mmCIF file of C-alpha atoms in Angstrom:
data_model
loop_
_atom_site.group_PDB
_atom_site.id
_atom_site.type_symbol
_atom_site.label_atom_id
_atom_site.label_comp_id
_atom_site.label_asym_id
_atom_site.label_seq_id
_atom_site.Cartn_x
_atom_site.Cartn_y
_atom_site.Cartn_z
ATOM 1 C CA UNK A 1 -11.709 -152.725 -153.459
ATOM 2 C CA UNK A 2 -11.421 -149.272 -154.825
ATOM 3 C CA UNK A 3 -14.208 -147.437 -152.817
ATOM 4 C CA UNK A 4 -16.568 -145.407 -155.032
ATOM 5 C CA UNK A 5 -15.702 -144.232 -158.046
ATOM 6 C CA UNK A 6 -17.040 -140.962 -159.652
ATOM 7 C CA UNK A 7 -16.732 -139.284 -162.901
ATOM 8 C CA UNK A 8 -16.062 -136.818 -164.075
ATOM 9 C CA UNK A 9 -14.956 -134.931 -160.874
ATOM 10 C CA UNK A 10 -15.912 -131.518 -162.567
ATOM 11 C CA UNK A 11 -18.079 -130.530 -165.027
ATOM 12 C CA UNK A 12 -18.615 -126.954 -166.377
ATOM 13 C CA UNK A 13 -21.462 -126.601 -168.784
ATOM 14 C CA UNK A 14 -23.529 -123.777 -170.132
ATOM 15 C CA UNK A 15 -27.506 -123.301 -169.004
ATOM 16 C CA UNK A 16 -29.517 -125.758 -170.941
ATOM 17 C CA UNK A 17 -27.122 -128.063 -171.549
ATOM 18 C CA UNK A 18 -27.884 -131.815 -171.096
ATOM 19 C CA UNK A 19 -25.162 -133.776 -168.192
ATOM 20 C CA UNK A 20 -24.576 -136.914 -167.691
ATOM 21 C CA UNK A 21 -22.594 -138.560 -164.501
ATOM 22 C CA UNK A 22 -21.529 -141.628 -163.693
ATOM 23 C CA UNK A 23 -21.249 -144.032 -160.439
ATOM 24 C CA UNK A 24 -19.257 -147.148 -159.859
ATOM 25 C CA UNK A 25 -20.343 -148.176 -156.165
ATOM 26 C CA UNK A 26 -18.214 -150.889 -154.279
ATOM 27 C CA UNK A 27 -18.489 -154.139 -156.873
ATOM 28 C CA UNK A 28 -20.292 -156.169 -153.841
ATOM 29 C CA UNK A 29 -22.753 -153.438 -152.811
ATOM 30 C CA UNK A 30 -26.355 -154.087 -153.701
ATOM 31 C CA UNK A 31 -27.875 -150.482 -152.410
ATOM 32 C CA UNK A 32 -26.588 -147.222 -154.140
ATOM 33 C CA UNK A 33 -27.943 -143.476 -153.470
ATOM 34 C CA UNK A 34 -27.560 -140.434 -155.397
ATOM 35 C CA UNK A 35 -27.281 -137.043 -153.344
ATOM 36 C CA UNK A 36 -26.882 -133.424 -154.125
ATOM 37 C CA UNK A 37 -24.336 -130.777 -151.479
ATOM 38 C CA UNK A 38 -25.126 -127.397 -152.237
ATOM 39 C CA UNK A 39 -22.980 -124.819 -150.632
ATOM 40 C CA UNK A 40 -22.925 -124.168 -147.345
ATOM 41 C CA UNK A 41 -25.331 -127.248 -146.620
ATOM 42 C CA UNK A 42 -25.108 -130.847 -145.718
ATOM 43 C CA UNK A 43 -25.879 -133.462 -148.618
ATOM 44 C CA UNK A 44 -29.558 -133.782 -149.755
ATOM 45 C CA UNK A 45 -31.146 -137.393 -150.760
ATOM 46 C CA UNK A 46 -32.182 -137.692 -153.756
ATOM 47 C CA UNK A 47 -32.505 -141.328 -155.398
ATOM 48 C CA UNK A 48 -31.615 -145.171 -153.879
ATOM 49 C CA UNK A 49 -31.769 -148.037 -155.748
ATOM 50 C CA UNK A 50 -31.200 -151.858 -154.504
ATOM 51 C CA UNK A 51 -29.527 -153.770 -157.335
ATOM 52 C CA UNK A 52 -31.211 -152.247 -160.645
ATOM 53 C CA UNK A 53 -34.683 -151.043 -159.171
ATOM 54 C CA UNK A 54 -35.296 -147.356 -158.214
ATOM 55 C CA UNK A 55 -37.302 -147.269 -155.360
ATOM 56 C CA UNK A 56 -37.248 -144.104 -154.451
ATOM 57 C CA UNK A 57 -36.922 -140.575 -155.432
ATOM 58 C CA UNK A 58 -36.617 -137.613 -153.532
ATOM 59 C CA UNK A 59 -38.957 -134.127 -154.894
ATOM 60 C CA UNK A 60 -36.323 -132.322 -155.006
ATOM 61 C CA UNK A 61 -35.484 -134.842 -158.602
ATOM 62 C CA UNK A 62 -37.347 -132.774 -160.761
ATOM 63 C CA UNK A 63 -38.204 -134.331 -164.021
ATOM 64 C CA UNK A 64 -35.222 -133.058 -165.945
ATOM 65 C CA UNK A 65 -33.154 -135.695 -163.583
ATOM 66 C CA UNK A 66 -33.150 -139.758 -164.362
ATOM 67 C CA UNK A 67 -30.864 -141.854 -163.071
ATOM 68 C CA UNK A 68 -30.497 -145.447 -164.070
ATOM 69 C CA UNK A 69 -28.758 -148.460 -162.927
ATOM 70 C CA UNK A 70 -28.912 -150.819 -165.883
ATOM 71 C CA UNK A 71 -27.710 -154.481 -164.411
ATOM 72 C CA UNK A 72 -27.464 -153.671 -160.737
ATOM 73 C CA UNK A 73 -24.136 -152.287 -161.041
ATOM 74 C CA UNK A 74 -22.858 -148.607 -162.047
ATOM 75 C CA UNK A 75 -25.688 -145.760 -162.123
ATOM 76 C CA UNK A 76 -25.836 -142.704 -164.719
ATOM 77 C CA UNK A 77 -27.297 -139.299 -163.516
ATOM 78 C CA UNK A 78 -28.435 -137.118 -166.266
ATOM 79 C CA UNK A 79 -29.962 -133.737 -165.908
ATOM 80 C CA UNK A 80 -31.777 -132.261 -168.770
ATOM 81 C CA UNK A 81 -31.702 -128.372 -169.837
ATOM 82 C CA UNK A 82 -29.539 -127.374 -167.131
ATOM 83 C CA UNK A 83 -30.344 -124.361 -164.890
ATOM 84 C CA UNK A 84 -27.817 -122.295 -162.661
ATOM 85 C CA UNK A 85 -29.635 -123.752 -159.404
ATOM 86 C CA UNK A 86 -28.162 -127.697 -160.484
ATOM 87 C CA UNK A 87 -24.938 -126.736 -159.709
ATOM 88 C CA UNK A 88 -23.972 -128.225 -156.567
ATOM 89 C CA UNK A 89 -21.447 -131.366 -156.073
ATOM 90 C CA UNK A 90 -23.340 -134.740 -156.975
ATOM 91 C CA UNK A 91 -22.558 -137.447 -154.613
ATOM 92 C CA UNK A 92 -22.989 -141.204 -155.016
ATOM 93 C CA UNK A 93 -22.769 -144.003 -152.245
ATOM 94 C CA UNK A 94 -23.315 -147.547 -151.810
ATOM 95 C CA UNK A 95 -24.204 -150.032 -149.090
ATOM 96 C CA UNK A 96 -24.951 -153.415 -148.703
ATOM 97 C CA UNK A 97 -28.452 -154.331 -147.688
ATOM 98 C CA UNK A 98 -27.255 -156.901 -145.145
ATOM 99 C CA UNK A 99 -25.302 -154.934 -143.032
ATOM 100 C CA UNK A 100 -27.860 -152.011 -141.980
ATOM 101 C CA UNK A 101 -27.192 -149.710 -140.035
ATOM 102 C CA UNK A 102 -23.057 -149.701 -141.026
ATOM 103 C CA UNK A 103 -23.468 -146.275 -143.010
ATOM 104 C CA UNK A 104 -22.235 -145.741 -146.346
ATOM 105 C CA UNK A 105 -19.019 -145.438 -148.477
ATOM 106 C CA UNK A 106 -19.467 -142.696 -150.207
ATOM 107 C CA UNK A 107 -17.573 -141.059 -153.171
ATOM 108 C CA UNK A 108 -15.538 -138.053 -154.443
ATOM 109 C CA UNK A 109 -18.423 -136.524 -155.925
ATOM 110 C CA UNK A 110 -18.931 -134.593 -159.170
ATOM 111 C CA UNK A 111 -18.972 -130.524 -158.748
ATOM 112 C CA UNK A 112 -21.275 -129.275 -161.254
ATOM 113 C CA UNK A 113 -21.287 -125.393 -162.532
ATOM 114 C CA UNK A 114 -23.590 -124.375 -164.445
ATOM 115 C CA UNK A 115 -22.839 -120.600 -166.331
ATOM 116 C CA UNK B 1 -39.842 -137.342 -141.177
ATOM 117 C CA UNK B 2 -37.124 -136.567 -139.492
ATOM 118 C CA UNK B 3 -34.429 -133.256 -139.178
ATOM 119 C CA UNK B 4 -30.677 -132.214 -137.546
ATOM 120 C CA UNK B 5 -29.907 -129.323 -136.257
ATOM 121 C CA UNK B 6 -26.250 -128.384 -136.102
ATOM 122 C CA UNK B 7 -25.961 -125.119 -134.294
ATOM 123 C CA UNK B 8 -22.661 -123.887 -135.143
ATOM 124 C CA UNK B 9 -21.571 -123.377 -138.677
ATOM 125 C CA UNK B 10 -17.675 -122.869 -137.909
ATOM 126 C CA UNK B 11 -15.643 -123.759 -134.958
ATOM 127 C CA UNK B 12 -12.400 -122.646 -134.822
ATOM 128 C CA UNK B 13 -9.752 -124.275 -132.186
ATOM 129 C CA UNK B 14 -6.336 -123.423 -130.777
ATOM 130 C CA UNK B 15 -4.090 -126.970 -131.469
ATOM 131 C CA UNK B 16 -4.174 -129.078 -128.593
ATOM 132 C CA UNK B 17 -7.138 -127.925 -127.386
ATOM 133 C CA UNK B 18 -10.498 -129.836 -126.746
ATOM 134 C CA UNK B 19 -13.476 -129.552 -128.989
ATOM 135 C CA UNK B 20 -17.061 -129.813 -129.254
ATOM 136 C CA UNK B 21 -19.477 -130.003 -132.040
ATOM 137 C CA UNK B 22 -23.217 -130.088 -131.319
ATOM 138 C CA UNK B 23 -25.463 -132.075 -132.992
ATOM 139 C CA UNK B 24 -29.284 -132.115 -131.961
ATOM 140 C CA UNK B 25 -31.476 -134.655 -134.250
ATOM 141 C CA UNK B 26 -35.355 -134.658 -134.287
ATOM 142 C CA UNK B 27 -37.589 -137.938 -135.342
ATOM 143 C CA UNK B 28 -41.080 -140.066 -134.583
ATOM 144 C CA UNK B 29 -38.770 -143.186 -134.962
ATOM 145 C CA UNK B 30 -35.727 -144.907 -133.554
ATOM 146 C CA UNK B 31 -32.253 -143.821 -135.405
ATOM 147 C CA UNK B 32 -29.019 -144.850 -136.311
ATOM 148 C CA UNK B 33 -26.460 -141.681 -135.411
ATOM 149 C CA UNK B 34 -23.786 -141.147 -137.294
ATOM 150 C CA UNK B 35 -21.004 -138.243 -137.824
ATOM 151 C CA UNK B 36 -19.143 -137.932 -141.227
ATOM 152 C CA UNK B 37 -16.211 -135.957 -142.100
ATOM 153 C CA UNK B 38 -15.297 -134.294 -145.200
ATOM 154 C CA UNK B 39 -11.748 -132.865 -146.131
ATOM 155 C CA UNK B 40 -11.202 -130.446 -148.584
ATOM 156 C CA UNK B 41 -12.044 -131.685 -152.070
ATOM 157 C CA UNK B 42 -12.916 -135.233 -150.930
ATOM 158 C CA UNK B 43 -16.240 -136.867 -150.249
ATOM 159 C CA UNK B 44 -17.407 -137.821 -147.287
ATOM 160 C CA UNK B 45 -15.858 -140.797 -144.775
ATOM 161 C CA UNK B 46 -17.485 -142.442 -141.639
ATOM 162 C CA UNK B 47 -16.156 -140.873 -138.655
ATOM 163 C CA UNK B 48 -18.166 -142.797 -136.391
ATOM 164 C CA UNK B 49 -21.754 -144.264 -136.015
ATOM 165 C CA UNK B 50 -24.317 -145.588 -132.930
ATOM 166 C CA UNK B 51 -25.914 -148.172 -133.321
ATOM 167 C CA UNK B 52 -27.411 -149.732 -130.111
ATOM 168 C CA UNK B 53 -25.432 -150.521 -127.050
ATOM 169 C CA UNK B 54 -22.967 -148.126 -125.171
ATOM 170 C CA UNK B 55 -23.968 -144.529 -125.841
ATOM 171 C CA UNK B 56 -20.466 -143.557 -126.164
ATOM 172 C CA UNK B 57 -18.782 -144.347 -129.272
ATOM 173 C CA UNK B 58 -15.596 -143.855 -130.742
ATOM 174 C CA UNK B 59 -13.432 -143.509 -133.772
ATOM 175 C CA UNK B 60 -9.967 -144.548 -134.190
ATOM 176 C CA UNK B 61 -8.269 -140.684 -134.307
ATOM 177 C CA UNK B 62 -9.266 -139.644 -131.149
ATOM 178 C CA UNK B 63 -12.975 -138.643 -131.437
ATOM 179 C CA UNK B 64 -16.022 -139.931 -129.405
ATOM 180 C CA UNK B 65 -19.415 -139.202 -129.829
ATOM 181 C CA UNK B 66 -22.194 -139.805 -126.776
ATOM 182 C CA UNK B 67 -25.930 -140.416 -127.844
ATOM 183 C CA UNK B 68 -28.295 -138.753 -125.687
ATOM 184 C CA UNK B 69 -31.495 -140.066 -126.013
ATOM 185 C CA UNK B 70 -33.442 -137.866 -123.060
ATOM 186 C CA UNK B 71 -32.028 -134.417 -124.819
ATOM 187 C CA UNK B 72 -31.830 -135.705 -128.428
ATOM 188 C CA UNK B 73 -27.808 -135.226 -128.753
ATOM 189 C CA UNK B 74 -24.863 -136.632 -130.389
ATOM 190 C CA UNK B 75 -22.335 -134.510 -129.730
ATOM 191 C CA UNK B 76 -18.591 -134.636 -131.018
ATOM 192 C CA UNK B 77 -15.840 -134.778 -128.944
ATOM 193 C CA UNK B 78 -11.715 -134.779 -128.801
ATOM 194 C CA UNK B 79 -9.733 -133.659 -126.487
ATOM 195 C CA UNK B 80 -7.035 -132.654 -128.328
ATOM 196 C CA UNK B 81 -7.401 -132.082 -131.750
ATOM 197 C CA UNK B 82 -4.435 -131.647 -134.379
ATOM 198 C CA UNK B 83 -4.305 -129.594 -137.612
ATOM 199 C CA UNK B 84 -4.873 -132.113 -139.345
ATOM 200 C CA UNK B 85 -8.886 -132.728 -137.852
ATOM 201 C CA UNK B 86 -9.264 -129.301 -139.999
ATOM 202 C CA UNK B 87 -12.076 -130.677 -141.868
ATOM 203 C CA UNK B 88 -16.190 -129.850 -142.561
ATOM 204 C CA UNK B 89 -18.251 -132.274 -139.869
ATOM 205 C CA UNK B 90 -21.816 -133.405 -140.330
ATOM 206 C CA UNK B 91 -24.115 -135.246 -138.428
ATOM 207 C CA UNK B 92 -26.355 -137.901 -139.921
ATOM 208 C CA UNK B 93 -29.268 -139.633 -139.036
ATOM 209 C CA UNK B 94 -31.541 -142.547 -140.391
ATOM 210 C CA UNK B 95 -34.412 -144.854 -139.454
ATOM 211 C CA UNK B 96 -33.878 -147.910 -138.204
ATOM 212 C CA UNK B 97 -37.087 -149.880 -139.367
ATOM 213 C CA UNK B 98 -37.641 -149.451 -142.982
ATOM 214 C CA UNK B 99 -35.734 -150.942 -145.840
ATOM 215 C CA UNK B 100 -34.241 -147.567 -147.299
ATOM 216 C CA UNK B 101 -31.431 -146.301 -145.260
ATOM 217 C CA UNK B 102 -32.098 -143.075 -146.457
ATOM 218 C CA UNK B 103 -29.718 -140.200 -144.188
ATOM 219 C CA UNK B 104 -30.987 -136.868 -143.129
ATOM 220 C CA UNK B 105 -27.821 -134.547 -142.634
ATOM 221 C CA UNK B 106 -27.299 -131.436 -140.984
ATOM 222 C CA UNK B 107 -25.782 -128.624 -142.395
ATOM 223 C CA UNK B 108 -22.062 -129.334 -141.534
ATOM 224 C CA UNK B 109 -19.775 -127.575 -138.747
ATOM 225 C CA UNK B 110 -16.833 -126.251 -140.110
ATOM 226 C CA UNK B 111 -13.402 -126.943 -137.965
ATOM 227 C CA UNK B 112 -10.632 -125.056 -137.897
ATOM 228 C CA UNK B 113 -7.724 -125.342 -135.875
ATOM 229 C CA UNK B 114 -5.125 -122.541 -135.445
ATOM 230 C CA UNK B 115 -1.703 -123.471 -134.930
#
């Protein structure tokens, strides 16, 4: 088990500029969110998925974000025409359905700057 | 919907003293508690959760948390702390009775402990 695995763990791109991350969640974990830490304030929700369905999405995932998790397993965030109010860090986590309530592993995140 | 309130931004704490770190959660439904700590450049690890049960919980370095239901609390605890607690806390909630597990942070308290 190698926790939850982010990449890349920075990414510096110029405004309107397409990004792409990626997630691989704990191999045995069926639930995986996506959340965004802005400075200075605690991590926002943004997407979940259980195995490859989205079920929900926060407002605050405009439509320049998608995420994806083709086959239940890792997830992709991409945001479209970047603007200087995406950067924050990008977190993922995963859980496992059955064991509610046990919180999540979450992990190293991706810090996004946009110039 | 639900919302935390964590009062102080930054804490700072002689070693070897004791600490506190408020946390004050709001909701229309029952919650699972939860504190999570982040060190520098890292993503975020379970410090310690409640669940149902005993309202005092702790973790296995020396923290303890006590849920409050009557003033809406979860306060943060050690009694001696070490440099190496130097670290951003937040406090976490989610619902206990639907399927997403979505968590509703605060906006982190900053520790740091002076030698």
């Amino acid at each position: 088990d190698t926790g939850v695995s982010q990449n890349p763990r920075h990414k510096i791109t110029k405004r309107g500029q397409n990004v792409t991350f990626r997630c691989d969640p704990i191999s045995e974990h069926n639930r995986l969110y996506w959340y965004r830490q802005t400075l200075g304030q605690g991590p926002e929700f943004l997407t979940y998925f259980q195995n490859e369905a989205q079920l929900e999405k926060s407002r605050l995932l405009s439509d320049r974000f998608s995420a994806e998790r083709p086959k239940g397993s890792f997830s992709t965030l991409e945001i479209q025409r970047t603007e200087q109010g995406d950067s924050a860090m990008y977190l993922c986590a995963s859980s496992l359905s059955r064991q509610r309530g046990y919180g999540y592993t979450f992990g190293s995140g991706t810090r996004l700057t946009v110039v | 919907a639900q919302s935390v309130t964590q009062l102080d931004s930054q804490v700072p704490v002689f070693e070897e003293a004791p600490v506190e770190l408020r946390c004050n959660y709001s909701s229309s439904v029952s919650v699972y508690l939860f504190w999570y700590v982040q060190y520098p450049n890292q993503g975020l690890q379970l410090l310690l959760k409640y669940l149902s049960g005993s309202t005092l919980v702790e973790s296995i370095n020396g923290f303890e948390a006590e849920f409050n239901k009557s003033q809406t609390s979860f306060h943060l605890r050690k009694p001696s702390v070490h440099i190496s607690d130097t670290a951003e806390y937040f406090c976490a909630v989610s619902n206990t009775n639907f399927g997403n597990e979505k968590l509703t942070f605060g906006t982190g308290t900053r520790l740091t402990i002076i030698p």
